[in-house]
């Protein structure tokens, strides 16, 4: 026998259907809540199927964001093998049926049937670790976007309060720059303070980070005074702008602190995976390598690089009907958005100053053939996926020549 249990995951409860073998469902559909008592009910069903088939069943479920987390953790604790599939795969089978049925019970039954029609690889020893890495990299991306939006709002307020301040410290969003602006948000406050006090304040704010020379501090004070004199808003009419400015500065500093902490955790977790160092070829740094590795998951799931290309969603769509064949085909974008973004970023970093000579040569060849810039970028990303597949499969380092 080849038993399997299909699980249709919902927010707070799930439905399941067990099969002893293909075309032989075991009892009817069952449901359970994602609380401890409900998960014990799932365990009892698994044990019943194991007793009836004399074999431990496989469990198959769809990827549903974070809703399956409690179920997956329960299965991990009891050392059950399970498969998490892309919802596009099950949706394709659902659409192939003549009847249009969409219920939790029907989906659980469909997942069980799908197991016998397709060849899936269960999650292996690195499954949970890669998922942890994926959650961290995606959280990093989410926080980065929120930080960017906050910086845009901050810039809009600063333009109405102290626009000449931008070049005082060089790096506008450095810790010293933001904390100093928090205490001296207007030209009036700067001009009412003597130079020695301004120097002392800068040195005080620097002590927690790193020391700077006296000349460095003097140059910043002179820049600050010049900016204050040139500023068209000596003292803003709207006190609300100052409130908003301080709130946004606090948010940006918090985002930067959290992002730094996430980076450290990502590096620590990724360092435990052998392939992390292997895929850091020219153009792929620590952050991009961690994102690519976490989004790919187990490389053994793919038996050909073209399947990995499709998973990334950078394969061209095909449209042909009768005598018509489309000549301009967009990429499918059906795979992991985070993986697709990381691959394009890796290509762009590899092309800068020809860091990756092989990739630059390939890009130039595509441009010579008349391909537009974006088309050439996607072609390079496709090529990069083939290289990564070969590296991960062979466990050998990338060769530039």
mmCIF file of N, CA and C in Angstrom, residues 18 24 119 122 125 131 145 175 228 234 237 241-242 250 268 275 300 310 316 327-328 335 339 345 354 356 362 375:
data_model
loop_
_atom_site.group_PDB
_atom_site.id
_atom_site.type_symbol
_atom_site.label_atom_id
_atom_site.label_comp_id
_atom_site.label_asym_id
_atom_site.label_seq_id
_atom_site.Cartn_x
_atom_site.Cartn_y
_atom_site.Cartn_z
ATOM 1 N N UNK A 18 -8.038 10.809 3.864
ATOM 2 C CA UNK A 18 -6.995 9.779 3.837
ATOM 3 C C UNK A 18 -7.260 8.790 2.708
ATOM 4 N N UNK A 24 -8.578 4.500 -3.459
ATOM 5 C CA UNK A 24 -9.147 3.802 -2.314
ATOM 6 C C UNK A 24 -9.134 4.718 -1.092
ATOM 7 N N UNK A 119 4.923 13.251 -8.981
ATOM 8 C CA UNK A 119 6.047 12.805 -8.157
ATOM 9 C C UNK A 119 6.565 14.002 -7.364
ATOM 10 N N UNK A 122 9.403 14.916 -0.454
ATOM 11 C CA UNK A 122 9.065 15.420 0.877
ATOM 12 C C UNK A 122 10.127 16.370 1.402
ATOM 13 N N UNK A 125 15.967 17.218 5.719
ATOM 14 C CA UNK A 125 16.557 17.677 6.969
ATOM 15 C C UNK A 125 16.709 19.192 7.046
ATOM 16 N N UNK A 131 13.074 27.169 5.832
ATOM 17 C CA UNK A 131 11.857 27.941 6.070
ATOM 18 C C UNK A 131 12.124 29.086 7.048
ATOM 19 N N UNK A 145 10.944 47.815 2.841
ATOM 20 C CA UNK A 145 9.953 48.603 2.093
ATOM 21 C C UNK A 145 9.288 49.639 2.995
ATOM 22 N N UNK A 175 23.090 57.479 11.607
ATOM 23 C CA UNK A 175 22.586 57.649 12.972
ATOM 24 C C UNK A 175 22.906 59.039 13.514
ATOM 25 N N UNK A 228 22.193 76.519 7.714
ATOM 26 C CA UNK A 228 21.190 77.245 8.498
ATOM 27 C C UNK A 228 20.992 78.661 7.967
ATOM 28 N N UNK A 234 13.656 79.874 8.358
ATOM 29 C CA UNK A 234 14.422 80.061 9.580
ATOM 30 C C UNK A 234 13.713 79.420 10.773
ATOM 31 N N UNK A 237 6.432 77.752 10.280
ATOM 32 C CA UNK A 237 5.148 78.259 10.763
ATOM 33 C C UNK A 237 4.290 77.151 11.361
ATOM 34 N N UNK A 241 4.804 70.129 11.690
ATOM 35 C CA UNK A 241 5.925 69.593 10.913
ATOM 36 C C UNK A 241 7.039 69.091 11.836
ATOM 37 N N UNK A 242 7.289 69.824 12.908
ATOM 38 C CA UNK A 242 8.338 69.405 13.836
ATOM 39 C C UNK A 242 7.949 68.120 14.560
ATOM 40 N N UNK A 250 12.399 58.887 14.668
ATOM 41 C CA UNK A 250 12.363 57.762 15.608
ATOM 42 C C UNK A 250 12.043 56.456 14.883
ATOM 43 N N UNK A 268 23.811 34.359 10.543
ATOM 44 C CA UNK A 268 24.096 33.262 11.472
ATOM 45 C C UNK A 268 23.390 31.981 11.042
ATOM 46 N N UNK A 275 25.735 25.191 1.283
ATOM 47 C CA UNK A 275 25.586 25.823 -0.019
ATOM 48 C C UNK A 275 25.642 27.340 0.034
ATOM 49 N N UNK A 300 16.974 19.177 -4.539
ATOM 50 C CA UNK A 300 16.598 17.846 -5.023
ATOM 51 C C UNK A 300 15.164 17.795 -5.532
ATOM 52 N N UNK A 310 11.328 27.756 -14.265
ATOM 53 C CA UNK A 310 9.870 27.921 -14.180
ATOM 54 C C UNK A 310 9.445 28.286 -12.761
ATOM 55 N N UNK A 316 9.717 32.222 -20.485
ATOM 56 C CA UNK A 316 8.791 32.964 -21.349
ATOM 57 C C UNK A 316 7.478 32.216 -21.521
ATOM 58 N N UNK A 327 4.993 36.448 -31.061
ATOM 59 C CA UNK A 327 6.444 36.660 -31.129
ATOM 60 C C UNK A 327 6.953 37.477 -29.956
ATOM 61 N N UNK A 328 6.046 38.148 -29.256
ATOM 62 C CA UNK A 328 6.432 38.924 -28.079
ATOM 63 C C UNK A 328 5.782 38.291 -26.859
ATOM 64 N N UNK A 335 6.263 32.008 -10.372
ATOM 65 C CA UNK A 335 6.992 31.408 -9.267
ATOM 66 C C UNK A 335 7.141 32.356 -8.097
ATOM 67 N N UNK A 339 12.327 35.304 -5.108
ATOM 68 C CA UNK A 339 13.441 34.682 -5.825
ATOM 69 C C UNK A 339 13.711 35.418 -7.124
ATOM 70 N N UNK A 345 18.451 41.271 -9.128
ATOM 71 C CA UNK A 345 19.417 42.089 -8.380
ATOM 72 C C UNK A 345 20.820 41.502 -8.509
ATOM 73 N N UNK A 354 31.607 45.042 -14.447
ATOM 74 C CA UNK A 354 31.958 43.699 -14.942
ATOM 75 C C UNK A 354 32.457 42.774 -13.832
ATOM 76 N N UNK A 356 31.096 40.118 -12.707
ATOM 77 C CA UNK A 356 30.988 38.755 -13.224
ATOM 78 C C UNK A 356 31.268 38.816 -14.724
ATOM 79 N N UNK A 362 27.912 37.499 -21.653
ATOM 80 C CA UNK A 362 26.625 36.987 -22.129
ATOM 81 C C UNK A 362 25.638 38.133 -22.364
ATOM 82 N N UNK A 375 15.082 42.566 -21.600
ATOM 83 C CA UNK A 375 15.090 41.203 -22.147
ATOM 84 C C UNK A 375 16.445 40.549 -21.901
#
